[in-house]
CSV table of C-alpha atoms and ligand atoms in Angstrom, one decimal:
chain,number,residue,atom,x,y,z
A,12,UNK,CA,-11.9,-103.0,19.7
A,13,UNK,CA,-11.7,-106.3,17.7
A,14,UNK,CA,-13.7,-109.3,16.9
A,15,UNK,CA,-12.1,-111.3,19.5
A,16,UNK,CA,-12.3,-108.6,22.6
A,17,UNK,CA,-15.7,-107.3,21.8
A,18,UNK,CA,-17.0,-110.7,21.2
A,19,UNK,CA,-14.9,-111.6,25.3
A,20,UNK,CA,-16.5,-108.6,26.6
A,21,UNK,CA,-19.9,-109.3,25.6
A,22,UNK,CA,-19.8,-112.2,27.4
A,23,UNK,CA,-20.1,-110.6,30.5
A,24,UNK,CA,-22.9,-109.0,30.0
A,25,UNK,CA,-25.0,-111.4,27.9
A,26,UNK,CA,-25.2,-115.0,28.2
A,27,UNK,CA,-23.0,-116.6,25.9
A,28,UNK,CA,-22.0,-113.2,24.6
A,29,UNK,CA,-25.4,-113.0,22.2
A,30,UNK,CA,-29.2,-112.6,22.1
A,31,UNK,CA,-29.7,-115.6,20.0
A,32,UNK,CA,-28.1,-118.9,20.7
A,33,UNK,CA,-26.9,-120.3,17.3
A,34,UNK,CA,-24.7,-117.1,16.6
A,35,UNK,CA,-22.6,-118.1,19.8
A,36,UNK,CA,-20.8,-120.3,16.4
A,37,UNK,CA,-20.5,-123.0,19.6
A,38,UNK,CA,-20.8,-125.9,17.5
A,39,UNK,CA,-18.0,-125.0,15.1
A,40,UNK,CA,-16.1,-123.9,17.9
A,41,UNK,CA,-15.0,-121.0,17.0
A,42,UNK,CA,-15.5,-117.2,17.9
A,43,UNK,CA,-17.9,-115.4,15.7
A,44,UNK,CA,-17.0,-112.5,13.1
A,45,UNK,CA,-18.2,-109.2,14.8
A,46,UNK,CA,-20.5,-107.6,12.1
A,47,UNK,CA,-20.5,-103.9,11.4
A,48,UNK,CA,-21.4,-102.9,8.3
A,49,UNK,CA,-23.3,-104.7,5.5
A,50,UNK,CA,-23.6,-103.7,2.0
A,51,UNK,CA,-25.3,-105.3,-0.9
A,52,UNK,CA,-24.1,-108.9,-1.0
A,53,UNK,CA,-21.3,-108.4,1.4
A,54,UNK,CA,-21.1,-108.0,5.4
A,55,UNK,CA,-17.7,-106.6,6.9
A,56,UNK,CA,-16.6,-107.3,10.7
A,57,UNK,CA,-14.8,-105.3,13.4
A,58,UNK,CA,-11.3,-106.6,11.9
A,59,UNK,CA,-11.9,-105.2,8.6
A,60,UNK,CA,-12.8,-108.9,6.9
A,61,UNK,CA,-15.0,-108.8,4.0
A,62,UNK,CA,-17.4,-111.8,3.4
A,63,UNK,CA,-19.8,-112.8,0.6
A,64,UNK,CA,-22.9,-112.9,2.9
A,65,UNK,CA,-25.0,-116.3,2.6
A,66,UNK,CA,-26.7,-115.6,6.1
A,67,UNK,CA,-28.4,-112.9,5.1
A,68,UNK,CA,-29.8,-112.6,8.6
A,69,UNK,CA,-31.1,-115.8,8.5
A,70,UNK,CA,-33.4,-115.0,5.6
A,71,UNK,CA,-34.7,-111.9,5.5
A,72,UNK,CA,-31.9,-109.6,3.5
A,73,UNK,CA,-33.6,-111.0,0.3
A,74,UNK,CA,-32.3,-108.0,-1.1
A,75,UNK,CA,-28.9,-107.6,0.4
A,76,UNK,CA,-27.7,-105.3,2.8
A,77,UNK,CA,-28.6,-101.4,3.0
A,78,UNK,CA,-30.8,-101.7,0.0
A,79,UNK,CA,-31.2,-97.7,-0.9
A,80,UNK,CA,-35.7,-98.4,-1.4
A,81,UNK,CA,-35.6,-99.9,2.0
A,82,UNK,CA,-33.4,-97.1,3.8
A,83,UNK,CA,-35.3,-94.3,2.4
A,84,UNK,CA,-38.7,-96.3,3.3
A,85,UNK,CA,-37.1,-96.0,6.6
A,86,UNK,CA,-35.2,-92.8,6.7
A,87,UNK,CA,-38.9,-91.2,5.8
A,88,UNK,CA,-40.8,-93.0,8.1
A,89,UNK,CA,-38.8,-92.5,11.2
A,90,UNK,CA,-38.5,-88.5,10.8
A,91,UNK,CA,-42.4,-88.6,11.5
A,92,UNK,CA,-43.4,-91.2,13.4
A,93,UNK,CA,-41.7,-94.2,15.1
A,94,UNK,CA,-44.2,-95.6,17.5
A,95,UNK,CA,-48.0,-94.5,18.6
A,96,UNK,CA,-49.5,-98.1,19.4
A,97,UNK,CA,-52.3,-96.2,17.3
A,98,UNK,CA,-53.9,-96.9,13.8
A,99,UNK,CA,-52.0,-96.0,10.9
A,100,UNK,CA,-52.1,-95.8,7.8
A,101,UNK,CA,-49.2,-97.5,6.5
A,102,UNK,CA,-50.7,-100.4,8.7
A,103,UNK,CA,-52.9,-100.6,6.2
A,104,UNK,CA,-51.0,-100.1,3.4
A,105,UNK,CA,-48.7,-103.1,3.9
A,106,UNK,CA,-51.8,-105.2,5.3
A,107,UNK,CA,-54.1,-104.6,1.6
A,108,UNK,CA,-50.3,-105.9,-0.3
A,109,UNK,CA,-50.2,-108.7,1.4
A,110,UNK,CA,-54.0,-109.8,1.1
A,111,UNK,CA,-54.0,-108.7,-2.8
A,112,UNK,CA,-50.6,-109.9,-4.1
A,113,UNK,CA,-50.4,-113.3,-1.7
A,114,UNK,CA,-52.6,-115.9,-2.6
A,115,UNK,CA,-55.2,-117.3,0.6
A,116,UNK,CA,-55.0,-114.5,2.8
A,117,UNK,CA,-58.0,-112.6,3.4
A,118,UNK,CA,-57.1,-110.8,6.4
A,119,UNK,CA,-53.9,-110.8,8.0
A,120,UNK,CA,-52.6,-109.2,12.4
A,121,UNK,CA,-49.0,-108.1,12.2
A,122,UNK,CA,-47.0,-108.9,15.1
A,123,UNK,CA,-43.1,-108.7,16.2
A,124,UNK,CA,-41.6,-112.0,15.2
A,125,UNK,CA,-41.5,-115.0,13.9
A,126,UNK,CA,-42.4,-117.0,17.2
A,127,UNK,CA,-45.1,-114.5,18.0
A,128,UNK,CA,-47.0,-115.4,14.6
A,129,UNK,CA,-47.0,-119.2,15.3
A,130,UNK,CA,-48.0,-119.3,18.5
A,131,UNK,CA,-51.0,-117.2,17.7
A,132,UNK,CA,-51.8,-118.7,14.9
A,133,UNK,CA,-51.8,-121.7,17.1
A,134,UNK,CA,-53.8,-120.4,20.0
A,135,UNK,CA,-56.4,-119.0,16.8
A,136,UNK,CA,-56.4,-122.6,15.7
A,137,UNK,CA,-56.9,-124.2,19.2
A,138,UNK,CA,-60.0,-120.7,20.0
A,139,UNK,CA,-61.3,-121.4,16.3
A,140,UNK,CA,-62.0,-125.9,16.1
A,141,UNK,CA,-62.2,-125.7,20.0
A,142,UNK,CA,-59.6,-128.5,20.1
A,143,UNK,CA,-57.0,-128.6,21.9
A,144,UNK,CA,-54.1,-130.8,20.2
A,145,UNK,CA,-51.3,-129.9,17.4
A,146,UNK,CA,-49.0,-131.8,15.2
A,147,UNK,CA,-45.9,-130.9,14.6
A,148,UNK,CA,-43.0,-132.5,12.6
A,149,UNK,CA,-39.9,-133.8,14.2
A,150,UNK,CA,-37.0,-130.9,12.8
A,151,UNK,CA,-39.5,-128.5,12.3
A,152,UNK,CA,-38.6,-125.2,13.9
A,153,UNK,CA,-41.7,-122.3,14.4
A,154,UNK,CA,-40.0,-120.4,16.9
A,155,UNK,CA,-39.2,-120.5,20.9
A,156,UNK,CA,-42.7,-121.0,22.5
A,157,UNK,CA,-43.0,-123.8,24.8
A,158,UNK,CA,-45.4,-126.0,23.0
A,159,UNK,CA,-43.0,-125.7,20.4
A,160,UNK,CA,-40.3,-126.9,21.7
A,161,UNK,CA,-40.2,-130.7,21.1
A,162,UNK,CA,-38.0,-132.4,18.6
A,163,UNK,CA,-37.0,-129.2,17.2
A,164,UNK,CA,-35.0,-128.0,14.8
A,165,UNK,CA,-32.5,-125.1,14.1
A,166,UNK,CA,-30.6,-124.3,17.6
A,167,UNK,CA,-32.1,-126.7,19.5
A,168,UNK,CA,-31.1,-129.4,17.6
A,169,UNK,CA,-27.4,-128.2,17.4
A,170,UNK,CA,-27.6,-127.9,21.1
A,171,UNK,CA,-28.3,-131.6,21.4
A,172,UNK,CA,-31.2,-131.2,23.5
A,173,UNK,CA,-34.7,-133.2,23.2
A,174,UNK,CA,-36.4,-129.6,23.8
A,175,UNK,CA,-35.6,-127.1,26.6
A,176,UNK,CA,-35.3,-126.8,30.1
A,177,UNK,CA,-38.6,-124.6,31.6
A,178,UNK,CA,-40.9,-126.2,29.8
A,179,UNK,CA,-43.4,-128.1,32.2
A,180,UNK,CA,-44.9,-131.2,30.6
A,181,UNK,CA,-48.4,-129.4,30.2
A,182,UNK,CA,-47.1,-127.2,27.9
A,183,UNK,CA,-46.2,-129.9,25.7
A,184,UNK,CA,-49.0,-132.6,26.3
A,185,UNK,CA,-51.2,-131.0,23.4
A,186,UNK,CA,-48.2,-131.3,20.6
A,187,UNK,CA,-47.8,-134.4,19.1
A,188,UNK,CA,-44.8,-134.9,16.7
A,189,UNK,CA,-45.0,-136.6,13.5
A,190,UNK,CA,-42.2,-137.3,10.7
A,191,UNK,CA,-41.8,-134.5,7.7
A,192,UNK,CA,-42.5,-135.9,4.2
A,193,UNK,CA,-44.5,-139.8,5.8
A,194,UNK,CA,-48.3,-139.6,5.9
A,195,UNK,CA,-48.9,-142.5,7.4
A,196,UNK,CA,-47.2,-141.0,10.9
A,197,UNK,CA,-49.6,-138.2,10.6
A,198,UNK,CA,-52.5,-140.4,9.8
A,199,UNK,CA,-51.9,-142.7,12.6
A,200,UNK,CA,-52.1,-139.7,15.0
A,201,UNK,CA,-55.2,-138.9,13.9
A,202,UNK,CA,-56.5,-142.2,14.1
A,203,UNK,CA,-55.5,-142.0,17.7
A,204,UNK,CA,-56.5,-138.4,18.1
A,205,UNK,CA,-58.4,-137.0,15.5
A,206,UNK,CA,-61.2,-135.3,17.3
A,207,UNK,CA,-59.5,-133.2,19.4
A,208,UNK,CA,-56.4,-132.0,16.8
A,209,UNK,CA,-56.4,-128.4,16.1
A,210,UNK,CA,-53.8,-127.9,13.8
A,211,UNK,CA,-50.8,-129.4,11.5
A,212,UNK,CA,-48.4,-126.9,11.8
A,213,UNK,CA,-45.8,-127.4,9.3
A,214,UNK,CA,-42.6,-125.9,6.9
A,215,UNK,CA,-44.1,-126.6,3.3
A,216,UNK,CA,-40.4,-126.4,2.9
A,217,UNK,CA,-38.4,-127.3,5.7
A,218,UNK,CA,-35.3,-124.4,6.6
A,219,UNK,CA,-34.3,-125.6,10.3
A,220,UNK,CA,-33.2,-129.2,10.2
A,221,UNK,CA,-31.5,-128.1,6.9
A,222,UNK,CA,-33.4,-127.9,3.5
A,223,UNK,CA,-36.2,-130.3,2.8
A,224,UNK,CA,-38.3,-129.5,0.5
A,225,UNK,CA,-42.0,-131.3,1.4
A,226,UNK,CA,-43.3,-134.0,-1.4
A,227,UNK,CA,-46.3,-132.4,-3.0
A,228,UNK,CA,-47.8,-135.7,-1.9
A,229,UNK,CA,-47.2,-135.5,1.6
A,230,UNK,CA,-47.9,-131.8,1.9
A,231,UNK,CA,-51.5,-132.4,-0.5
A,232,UNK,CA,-52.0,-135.2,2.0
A,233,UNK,CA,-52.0,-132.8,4.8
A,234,UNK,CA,-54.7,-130.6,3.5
A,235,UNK,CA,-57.3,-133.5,3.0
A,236,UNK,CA,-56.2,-134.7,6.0
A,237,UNK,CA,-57.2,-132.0,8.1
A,238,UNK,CA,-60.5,-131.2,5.7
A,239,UNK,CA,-61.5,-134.5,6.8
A,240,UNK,CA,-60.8,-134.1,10.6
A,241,UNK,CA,-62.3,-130.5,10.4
A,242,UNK,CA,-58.6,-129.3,12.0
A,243,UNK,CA,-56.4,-126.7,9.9
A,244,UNK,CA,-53.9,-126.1,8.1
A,245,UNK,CA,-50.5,-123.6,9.4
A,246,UNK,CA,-48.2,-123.1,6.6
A,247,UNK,CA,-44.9,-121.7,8.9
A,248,UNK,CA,-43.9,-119.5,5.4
A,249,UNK,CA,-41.9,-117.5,8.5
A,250,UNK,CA,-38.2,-118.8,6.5
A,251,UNK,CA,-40.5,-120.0,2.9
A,252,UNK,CA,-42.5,-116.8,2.4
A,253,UNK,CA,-41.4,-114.1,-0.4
A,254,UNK,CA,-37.8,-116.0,-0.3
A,255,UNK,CA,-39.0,-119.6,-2.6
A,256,UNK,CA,-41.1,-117.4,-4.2
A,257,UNK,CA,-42.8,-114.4,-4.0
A,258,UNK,CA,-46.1,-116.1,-3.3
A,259,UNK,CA,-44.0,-118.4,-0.8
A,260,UNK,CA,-44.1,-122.2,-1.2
A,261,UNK,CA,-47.8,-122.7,-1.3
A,262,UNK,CA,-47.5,-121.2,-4.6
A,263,UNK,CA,-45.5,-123.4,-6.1
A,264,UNK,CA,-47.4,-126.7,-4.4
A,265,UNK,CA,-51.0,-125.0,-5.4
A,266,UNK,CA,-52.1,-126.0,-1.7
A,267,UNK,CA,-54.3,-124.1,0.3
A,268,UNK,CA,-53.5,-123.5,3.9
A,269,UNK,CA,-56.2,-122.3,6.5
A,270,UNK,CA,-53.4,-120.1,8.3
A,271,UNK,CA,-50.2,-119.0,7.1
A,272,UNK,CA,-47.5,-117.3,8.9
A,273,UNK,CA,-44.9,-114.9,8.2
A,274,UNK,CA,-41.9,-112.6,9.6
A,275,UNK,CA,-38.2,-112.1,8.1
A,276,UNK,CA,-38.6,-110.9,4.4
A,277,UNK,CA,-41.8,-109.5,5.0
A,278,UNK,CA,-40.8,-106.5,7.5
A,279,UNK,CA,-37.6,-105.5,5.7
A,280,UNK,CA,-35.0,-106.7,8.1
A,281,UNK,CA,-36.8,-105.2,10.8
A,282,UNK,CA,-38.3,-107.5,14.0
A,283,UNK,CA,-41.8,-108.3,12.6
A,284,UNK,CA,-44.0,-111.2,12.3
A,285,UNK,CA,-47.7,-111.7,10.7
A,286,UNK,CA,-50.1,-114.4,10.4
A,287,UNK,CA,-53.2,-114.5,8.0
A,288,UNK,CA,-55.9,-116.8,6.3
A,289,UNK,CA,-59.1,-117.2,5.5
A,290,UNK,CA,-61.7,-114.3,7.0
A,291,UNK,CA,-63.6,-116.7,9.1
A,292,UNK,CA,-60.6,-117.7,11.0
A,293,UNK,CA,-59.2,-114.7,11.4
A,294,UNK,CA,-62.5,-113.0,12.6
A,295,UNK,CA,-62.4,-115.1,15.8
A,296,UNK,CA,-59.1,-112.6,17.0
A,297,UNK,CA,-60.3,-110.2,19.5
A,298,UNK,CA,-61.7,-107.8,19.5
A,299,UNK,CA,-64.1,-109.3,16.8
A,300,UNK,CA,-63.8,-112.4,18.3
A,301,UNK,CA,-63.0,-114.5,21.4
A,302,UNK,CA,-59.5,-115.1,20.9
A,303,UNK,CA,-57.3,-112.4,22.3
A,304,UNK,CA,-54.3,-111.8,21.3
A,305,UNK,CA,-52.1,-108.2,20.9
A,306,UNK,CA,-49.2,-106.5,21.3
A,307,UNK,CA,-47.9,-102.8,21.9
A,308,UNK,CA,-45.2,-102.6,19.3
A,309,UNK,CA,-47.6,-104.5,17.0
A,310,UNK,CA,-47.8,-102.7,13.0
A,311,UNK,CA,-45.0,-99.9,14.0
A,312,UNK,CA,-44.8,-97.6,10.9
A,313,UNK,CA,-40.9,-98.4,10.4
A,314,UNK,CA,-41.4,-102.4,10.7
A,315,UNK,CA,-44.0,-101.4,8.3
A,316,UNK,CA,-42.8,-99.0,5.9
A,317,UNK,CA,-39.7,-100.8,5.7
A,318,UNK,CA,-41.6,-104.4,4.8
A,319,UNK,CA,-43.7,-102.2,1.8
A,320,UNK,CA,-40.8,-100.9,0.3
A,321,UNK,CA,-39.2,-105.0,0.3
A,322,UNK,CA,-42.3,-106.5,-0.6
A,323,UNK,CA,-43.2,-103.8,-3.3
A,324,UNK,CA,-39.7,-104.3,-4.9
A,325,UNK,CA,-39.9,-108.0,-4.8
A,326,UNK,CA,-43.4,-107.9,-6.7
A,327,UNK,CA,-42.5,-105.4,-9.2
A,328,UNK,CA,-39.3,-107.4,-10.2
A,329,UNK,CA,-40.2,-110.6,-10.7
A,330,UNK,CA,-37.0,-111.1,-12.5
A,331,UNK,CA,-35.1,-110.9,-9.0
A,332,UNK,CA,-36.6,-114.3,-8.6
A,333,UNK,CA,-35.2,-115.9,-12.1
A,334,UNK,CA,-32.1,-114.2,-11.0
A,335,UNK,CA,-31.9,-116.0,-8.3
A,336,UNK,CA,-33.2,-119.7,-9.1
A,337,UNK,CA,-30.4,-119.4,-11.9
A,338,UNK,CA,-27.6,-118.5,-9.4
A,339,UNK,CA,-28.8,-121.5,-7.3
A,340,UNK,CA,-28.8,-123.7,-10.1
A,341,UNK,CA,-25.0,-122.7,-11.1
A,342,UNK,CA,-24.6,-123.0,-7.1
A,343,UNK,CA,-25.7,-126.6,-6.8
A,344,UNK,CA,-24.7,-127.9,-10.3
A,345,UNK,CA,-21.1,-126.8,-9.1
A,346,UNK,CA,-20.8,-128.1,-5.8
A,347,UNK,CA,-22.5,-131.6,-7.1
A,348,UNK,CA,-20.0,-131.7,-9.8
A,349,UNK,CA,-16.4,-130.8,-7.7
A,350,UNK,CA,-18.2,-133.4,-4.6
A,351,UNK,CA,-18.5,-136.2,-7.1
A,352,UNK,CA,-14.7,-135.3,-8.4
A,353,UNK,CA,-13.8,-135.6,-5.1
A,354,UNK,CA,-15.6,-138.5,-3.8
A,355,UNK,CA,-16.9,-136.3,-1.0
A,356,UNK,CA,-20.3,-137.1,0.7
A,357,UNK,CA,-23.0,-134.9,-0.4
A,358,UNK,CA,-26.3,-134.2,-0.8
A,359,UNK,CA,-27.5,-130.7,-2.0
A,360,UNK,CA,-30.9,-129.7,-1.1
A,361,UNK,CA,-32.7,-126.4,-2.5
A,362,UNK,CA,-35.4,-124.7,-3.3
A,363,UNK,CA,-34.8,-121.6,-5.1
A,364,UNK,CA,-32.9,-119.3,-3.1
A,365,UNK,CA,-32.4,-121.1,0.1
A,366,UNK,CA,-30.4,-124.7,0.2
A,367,UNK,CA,-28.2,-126.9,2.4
A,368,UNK,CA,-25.4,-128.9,1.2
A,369,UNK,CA,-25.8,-132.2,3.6
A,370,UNK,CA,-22.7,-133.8,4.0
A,371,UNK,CA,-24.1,-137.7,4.0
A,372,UNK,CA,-23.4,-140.4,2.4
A,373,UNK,CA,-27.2,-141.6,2.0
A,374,UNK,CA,-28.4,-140.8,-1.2
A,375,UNK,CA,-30.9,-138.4,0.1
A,376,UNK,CA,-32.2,-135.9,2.7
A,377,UNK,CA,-36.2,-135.9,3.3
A,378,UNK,CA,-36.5,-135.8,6.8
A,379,UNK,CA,-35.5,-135.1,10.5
A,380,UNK,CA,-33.9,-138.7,10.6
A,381,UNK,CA,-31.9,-138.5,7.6
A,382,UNK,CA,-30.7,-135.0,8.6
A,383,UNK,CA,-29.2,-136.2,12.3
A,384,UNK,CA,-27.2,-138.8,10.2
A,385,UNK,CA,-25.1,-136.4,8.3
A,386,UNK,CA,-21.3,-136.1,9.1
A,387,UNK,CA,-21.2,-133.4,11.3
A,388,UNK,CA,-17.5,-133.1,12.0
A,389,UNK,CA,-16.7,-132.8,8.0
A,390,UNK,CA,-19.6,-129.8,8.2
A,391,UNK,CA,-17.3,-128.3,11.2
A,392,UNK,CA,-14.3,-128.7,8.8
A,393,UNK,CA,-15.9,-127.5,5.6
A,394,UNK,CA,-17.6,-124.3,7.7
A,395,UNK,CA,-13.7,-123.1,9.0
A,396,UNK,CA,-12.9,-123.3,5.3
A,397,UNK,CA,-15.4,-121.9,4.0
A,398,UNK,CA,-15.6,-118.5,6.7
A,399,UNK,CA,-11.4,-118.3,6.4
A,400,UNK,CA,-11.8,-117.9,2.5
A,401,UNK,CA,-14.3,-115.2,3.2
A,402,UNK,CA,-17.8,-117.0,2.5
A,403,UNK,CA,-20.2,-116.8,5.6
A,404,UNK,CA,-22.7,-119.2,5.9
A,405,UNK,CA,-24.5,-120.6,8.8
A,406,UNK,CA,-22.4,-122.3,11.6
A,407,UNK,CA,-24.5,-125.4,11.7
A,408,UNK,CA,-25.3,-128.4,9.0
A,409,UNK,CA,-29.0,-127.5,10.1
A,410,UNK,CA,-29.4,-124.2,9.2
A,411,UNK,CA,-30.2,-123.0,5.2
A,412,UNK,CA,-28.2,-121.0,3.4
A,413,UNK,CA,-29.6,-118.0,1.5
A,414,UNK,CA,-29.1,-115.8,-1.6
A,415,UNK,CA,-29.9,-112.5,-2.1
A,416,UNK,CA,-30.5,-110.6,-5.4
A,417,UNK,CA,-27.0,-108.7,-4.4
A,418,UNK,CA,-25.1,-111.7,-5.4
A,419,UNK,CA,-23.7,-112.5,-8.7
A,420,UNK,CA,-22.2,-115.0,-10.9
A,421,UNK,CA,-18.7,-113.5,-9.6
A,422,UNK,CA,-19.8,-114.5,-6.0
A,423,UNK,CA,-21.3,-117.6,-7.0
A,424,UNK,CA,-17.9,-118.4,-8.7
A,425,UNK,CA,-15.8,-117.5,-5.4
A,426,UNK,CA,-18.3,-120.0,-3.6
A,427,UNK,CA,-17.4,-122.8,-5.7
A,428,UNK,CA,-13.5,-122.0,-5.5
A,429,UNK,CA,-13.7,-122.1,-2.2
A,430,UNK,CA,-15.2,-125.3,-2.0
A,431,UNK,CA,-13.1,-126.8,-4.6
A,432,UNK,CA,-10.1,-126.0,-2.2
A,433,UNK,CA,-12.1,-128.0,0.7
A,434,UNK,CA,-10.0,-131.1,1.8
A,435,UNK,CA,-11.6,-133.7,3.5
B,517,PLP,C1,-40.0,-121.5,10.0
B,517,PLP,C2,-39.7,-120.7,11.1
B,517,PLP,N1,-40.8,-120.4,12.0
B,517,PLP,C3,-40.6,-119.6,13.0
B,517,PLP,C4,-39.4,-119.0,13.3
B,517,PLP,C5,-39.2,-118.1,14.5
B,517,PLP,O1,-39.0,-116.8,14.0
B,517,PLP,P1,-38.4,-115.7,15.0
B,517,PLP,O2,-36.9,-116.1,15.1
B,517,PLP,O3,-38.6,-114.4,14.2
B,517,PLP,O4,-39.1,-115.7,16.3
B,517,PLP,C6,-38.3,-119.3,12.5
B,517,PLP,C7,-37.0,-118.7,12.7
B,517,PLP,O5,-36.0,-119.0,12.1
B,517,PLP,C8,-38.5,-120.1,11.3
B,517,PLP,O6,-37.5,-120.4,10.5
């Protein structure tokens, strides 16, 4: 079967022929690529296409596709055990890497996705101050949960919704939405609410209404902030962590969440999720404490063994990390240079080795606002180019795009001639 048949067939049996909205490719109008097979930097689909891959799963194939390490890891693992919802060992073995090679985590509960570690780390939040409200930012994305969903970013905001049907006001009474990278929004919500907030829960860099990097003012803001309202501090690292760097972007801010979440990079391409902080915090989670909070496939050995083997590799090679800061420098030094040749609207935001290229004619991108202004019908144009001369990116100007230690200067290169042959 082809791309096109498999992609009309699967339609009938799931809703919009996918299990995850934005890969629908409804906003560029277009069908999707069928993937089969990914290797290193590339992905391949069901009609034999080859593309340089700058989805990378949406972060977490940080070091490509099929990475021999992460298939043994996995290979090994399975031929002995694939699920016991029991103790393991390798539980414990990913668990100590995190705490001793990440920065502020002293204890950390693995769970099965991205969403599943914000809204706990929520609900700890809420069982941990005994308050009941959260900020959020308007654009930021942490995942499908209901109290979530307000002024978010990624696929809601390319479906043009406020939030989501099936949400009942309560669920959303407690979040309060604030705008990324302006302090005074979030400290006129505490002026009006600052006893009973919980939690900021923010991006320290923002992936979901397209790259924004937070101002270190802004974000060192937040943390004395919430020291003086007693409420703490999520870092969503879920997109950030082990991809900006290995100690994710509160490394390179030196700012000290109370919480911080994970997922993607961190179980190897396999579903996963975690959220960790200080010991105090975490000690609340049942069954030490009162807040209770588990889940069957929670730690399974693969999801484990295959995160180790990433997380092990990305620490021992810190090189993998200069590699690929210098290929997102030649990435965004090029596309500045042909855009201004051109004349062509744009505004390239990154941070190491996830960026967006905004097409805007405002002279920068720092939050949700400035994002929704963008051009979106020239990003619906450039992404057709772009997937027809065999680069795949993400279908939406509010997505990041991500490298992966696969790629080289050669791929960089074809990047830039395909966007050189872009035509407004
Ligand atoms: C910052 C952030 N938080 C949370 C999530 C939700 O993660 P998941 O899709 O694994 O549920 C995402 C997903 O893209 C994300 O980018």
């Amino acid at each position: 079967m082809k791309n096109y048949d498999i992609f009309e067939e699967s339609k009938k049996y799931m809703p919009g022929g996918v299990n995850s909205p934005v890969r629908a490719f409804k906003d560029v109008d277009l069908n999707p690529p069928v993937i089969k097979k990914g290797e290193g930097a590339y992905v391949y689909d069901e009609d034999n296409n080859k593309y340089i891959d700058f989805v990378c799963s949406w972060g977490p194939m940080i070091l490509g596709h099929c990475d021999g390490d992460v298939v043994n890891a996995i290979k090994n693992m399975s031929e002995k055990a694939i699920s016991f919802g029991a103790t393991t060992k390798i539980e414990l073995e990913l668990a100590k890497y995190i705490c001793t090679t990440v920065d502020n985590i002293d204890m950390i509960r693995m769970v099965n996705s991205g969403t599943e570690a914000t809204m706990s780390a929520v609900k700890l939040a809420r069982g941990y101050t005994g308050k009941s409200k959260i900020i959020k930012f308007a654009g930021g994305y942490h995942g499908h949960f209901d109290g979530f969903l307000v002024e978010a970013g990624s696929g809601v905001m390319t479906e043009g919704i406020a939030g989501s049907a099936g949400v009942p006001e309560e669920s959303v009474k407690n979040t309060i939405i604030a705008q990324y990278n302006d302090m005074e929004s979030v400290k006129s919500i505490f002026e009006k609410y600052g006893d009973d907030i919980a939690a900021i829960i923010v991006e320290p860099v923002a992936g979901n209404m397209g790259v924004i990097p937070g101002d270190r003012e802004f974000l060192g803001g937040l943390r004395n902030i919430c020291d003086k309202y007693k409420s703490l501090l999520i870092f969503d690292e879920v997109m950030s962590g082990f991809r900006v760097a290995y100690k994710g972007a509160q490394s390179l801010y030196s700012i000290k969440p109370d919480i911080t979440t994970f997922a993607k990079i961190m179980g190897g391409g396999l579903p996963c999720g975690a959220y960790g902080g200080r010991r105090d915090i975490m000690e609340k989670l049942s069954p030490m404490g009162p807040v209770y909070q588990a889940g069957t496939m929670s730690g399974n050995p693969i999801v484990m063994a295959a995160g180790l083997a990433t997380l092990k590799k990305l620490h021992e090679n810190p090189e993998y990390y200069a590699h690929l800061d210098k290929l997102g420098n030649k990435l965004q030094s090029g596309v500045e240079e042909i855009a201004k040749n051109k004349n062509m609207p744009v505004v390239f935001n990154r941070c190491g080795a996830m960026f967006t290229i905004f097409f805007t004619r405002n002279s920068e991108v720092k939050n949700y606002e400035d994002a929704k202004k963008c051009n979106i019908d020239l990003f619906n144009k450039y992404f057709k180019h772009m997937i027809k001369n065999g680069i795949y990116i993400a279908p939406s100007q509010f997505e990041s795009v991500f490298l992966n230690v696969k790629h080289a200067e050669e791929d960089i290169d074809k990047f830039l001639e395909a966007f050189d042959s872009f035509e407004i």
